[in-house]
């Protein structure tokens, strides 16, 4: 297949792929950070056997990742709540703006009609 001649993925597919890769990279970064923190913790406890240190590292990493998952879920939930609140507020503001424009247009038409009638009376 010649490069650039095949069907191109849609914009939605590309952005979904990019988001998936970004999520994977973020997860790997959190895992690496948890591992580094666990190693630092175990390094400060020299009396632990290697089996104990590994067990402590595993437990620490699991708890750290569980905490990160909970924090990310709460952030996503809060973002959804804020989105709903902002969309509702935007709808109210949009409706009010439309109403004001309609009132202004009616007033402008009324003034134009009154001015036209007044000029018609004055011309006679």
mmCIF file of C-alpha atoms in Angstrom:
data_model
loop_
_atom_site.group_PDB
_atom_site.id
_atom_site.type_symbol
_atom_site.label_atom_id
_atom_site.label_comp_id
_atom_site.label_asym_id
_atom_site.label_seq_id
_atom_site.Cartn_x
_atom_site.Cartn_y
_atom_site.Cartn_z
ATOM 1 C CA UNK A 1 0.000 0.000 0.000
ATOM 2 C CA UNK A 2 1.364 3.394 -0.937
ATOM 3 C CA UNK A 3 1.811 5.695 1.992
ATOM 4 C CA UNK A 4 -0.918 8.312 2.293
ATOM 5 C CA UNK A 5 -3.268 6.557 -0.146
ATOM 6 C CA UNK A 6 -5.298 4.475 2.292
ATOM 7 C CA UNK A 7 -8.416 5.548 4.120
ATOM 8 C CA UNK A 8 -7.681 8.135 6.745
ATOM 9 C CA UNK A 9 -9.036 7.781 10.252
ATOM 10 C CA UNK A 10 -11.646 10.298 11.298
ATOM 11 C CA UNK A 11 -10.857 13.141 13.651
ATOM 12 C CA UNK A 12 -12.797 11.406 16.422
ATOM 13 C CA UNK A 13 -10.767 8.231 16.004
ATOM 14 C CA UNK A 14 -7.491 10.138 16.141
ATOM 15 C CA UNK A 15 -8.475 12.106 19.246
ATOM 16 C CA UNK A 16 -9.716 8.929 20.942
ATOM 17 C CA UNK A 17 -6.418 7.212 20.145
ATOM 18 C CA UNK A 18 -4.431 10.191 21.434
ATOM 19 C CA UNK A 19 -6.516 10.247 24.635
ATOM 20 C CA UNK A 20 -5.947 6.520 25.119
ATOM 21 C CA UNK A 21 -2.190 6.870 24.645
ATOM 22 C CA UNK A 22 -2.131 9.861 26.978
ATOM 23 C CA UNK A 23 -4.052 7.878 29.608
ATOM 24 C CA UNK A 24 -1.643 4.964 29.292
ATOM 25 C CA UNK A 25 1.364 7.271 29.669
ATOM 26 C CA UNK A 26 -0.185 8.958 32.700
ATOM 27 C CA UNK A 27 -0.923 5.580 34.295
ATOM 28 C CA UNK A 28 2.639 4.455 33.676
ATOM 29 C CA UNK A 29 3.971 7.692 35.182
ATOM 30 C CA UNK A 30 1.840 7.165 38.314
ATOM 31 C CA UNK A 31 3.048 3.573 38.559
ATOM 32 C CA UNK A 32 6.691 4.657 38.237
ATOM 33 C CA UNK A 33 6.191 7.357 40.851
ATOM 34 C CA UNK A 34 4.553 4.884 43.255
ATOM 35 C CA UNK A 35 7.416 2.431 42.710
ATOM 36 C CA UNK A 36 10.005 5.157 43.360
ATOM 37 C CA UNK A 37 8.219 6.223 46.557
ATOM 38 C CA UNK A 38 8.006 2.606 47.735
ATOM 39 C CA UNK A 39 11.715 2.093 47.090
ATOM 40 C CA UNK A 40 12.525 5.258 49.051
ATOM 41 C CA UNK A 41 10.340 4.031 51.914
ATOM 42 C CA UNK A 42 12.034 0.650 52.001
ATOM 43 C CA UNK A 43 15.486 2.236 51.754
ATOM 44 C CA UNK A 44 14.723 4.092 54.998
ATOM 45 C CA UNK A 45 13.935 0.783 56.741
ATOM 46 C CA UNK A 46 17.227 -1.170 56.507
ATOM 47 C CA UNK A 47 16.144 -3.881 58.978
ATOM 48 C CA UNK A 48 13.562 -5.292 56.562
ATOM 49 C CA UNK A 49 14.400 -8.535 54.823
ATOM 50 C CA UNK A 50 14.221 -8.530 51.050
ATOM 51 C CA UNK A 51 10.908 -10.450 51.165
ATOM 52 C CA UNK A 52 9.482 -7.964 53.667
ATOM 53 C CA UNK A 53 10.701 -5.032 51.591
ATOM 54 C CA UNK A 54 9.094 -6.481 48.467
ATOM 55 C CA UNK A 55 5.837 -7.084 50.331
ATOM 56 C CA UNK A 56 5.880 -3.545 51.718
ATOM 57 C CA UNK A 57 6.628 -2.145 48.254
ATOM 58 C CA UNK A 58 3.758 -4.108 46.727
ATOM 59 C CA UNK A 59 1.334 -3.001 49.422
ATOM 60 C CA UNK A 60 2.449 0.623 49.219
ATOM 61 C CA UNK A 61 2.186 0.705 45.431
ATOM 62 C CA UNK A 62 -1.276 -0.869 45.509
ATOM 63 C CA UNK A 63 -2.551 1.598 48.112
ATOM 64 C CA UNK A 64 -0.989 4.524 46.254
ATOM 65 C CA UNK A 65 -2.558 3.471 42.951
ATOM 66 C CA UNK A 66 -5.943 2.906 44.611
ATOM 67 C CA UNK A 67 -5.730 6.400 46.061
ATOM 68 C CA UNK A 68 -4.837 7.852 42.648
ATOM 69 C CA UNK A 69 -7.800 6.039 41.040
ATOM 70 C CA UNK A 70 -10.180 7.403 43.676
ATOM 71 C CA UNK A 71 -8.856 10.926 43.217
ATOM 72 C CA UNK A 72 -9.154 10.734 39.427
ATOM 73 C CA UNK A 73 -12.708 9.379 39.647
ATOM 74 C CA UNK A 74 -13.767 12.152 42.008
ATOM 75 C CA UNK A 75 -12.172 14.712 39.696
ATOM 76 C CA UNK A 76 -14.036 13.295 36.702
ATOM 77 C CA UNK A 77 -17.321 13.284 38.642
ATOM 78 C CA UNK A 78 -16.809 16.887 39.749
ATOM 79 C CA UNK A 79 -15.956 17.931 36.188
ATOM 80 C CA UNK A 80 -19.213 16.365 34.987
ATOM 81 C CA UNK A 81 -21.158 18.210 37.694
ATOM 82 C CA UNK A 82 -19.527 21.509 36.781
ATOM 83 C CA UNK A 83 -20.214 20.919 33.107
ATOM 84 C CA UNK A 84 -23.915 20.383 33.826
ATOM 85 C CA UNK A 85 -24.052 23.503 35.991
ATOM 86 C CA UNK A 86 -22.300 25.635 33.382
ATOM 87 C CA UNK A 87 -24.451 24.295 30.548
ATOM 88 C CA UNK A 88 -27.614 25.070 32.514
ATOM 89 C CA UNK A 89 -26.373 28.568 33.294
ATOM 90 C CA UNK A 90 -25.389 29.101 29.651
ATOM 91 C CA UNK A 91 -28.874 28.069 28.510
ATOM 92 C CA UNK A 92 -30.464 30.593 30.898
ATOM 93 C CA UNK A 93 -28.145 33.380 29.760
ATOM 94 C CA UNK A 94 -28.731 32.531 26.108
ATOM 95 C CA UNK A 95 -32.514 32.552 26.582
ATOM 96 C CA UNK A 96 -32.354 35.904 28.409
ATOM 97 C CA UNK A 97 -30.177 37.404 25.685
ATOM 98 C CA UNK A 98 -32.565 36.207 22.985
ATOM 99 C CA UNK A 99 -35.503 37.673 24.904
ATOM 100 C CA UNK A 100 -33.733 41.036 25.246
ATOM 101 C CA UNK A 101 -32.905 41.112 21.554
ATOM 102 C CA UNK A 102 -36.526 40.341 20.686
ATOM 103 C CA UNK A 103 -37.744 43.162 22.964
ATOM 104 C CA UNK A 104 -35.242 45.591 21.434
ATOM 105 C CA UNK A 105 -36.254 44.565 17.904
ATOM 106 C CA UNK A 106 -39.948 45.042 18.744
ATOM 107 C CA UNK A 107 -39.227 48.449 20.290
ATOM 108 C CA UNK A 108 -37.207 49.437 17.241
ATOM 109 C CA UNK A 109 -40.008 48.362 14.900
ATOM 110 C CA UNK A 110 -42.553 50.208 17.035
ATOM 111 C CA UNK A 111 -40.458 53.364 16.929
ATOM 112 C CA UNK A 112 -39.977 53.033 13.172
ATOM 113 C CA UNK A 113 -43.723 52.550 12.694
ATOM 114 C CA UNK A 114 -44.559 55.491 14.934
ATOM 115 C CA UNK A 115 -42.028 57.684 13.149
ATOM 116 C CA UNK A 116 -43.427 56.633 9.779
ATOM 117 C CA UNK A 117 -46.975 57.440 10.927
ATOM 118 C CA UNK A 118 -45.856 60.755 12.355
ATOM 119 C CA UNK A 119 -44.102 61.758 9.146
ATOM 120 C CA UNK A 120 -47.163 60.678 7.170
ATOM 121 C CA UNK A 121 -49.375 62.933 9.310
ATOM 122 C CA UNK A 122 -46.982 65.859 9.059
ATOM 123 C CA UNK A 123 -46.674 65.570 5.274
ATOM 124 C CA UNK A 124 -50.474 65.823 4.733
#
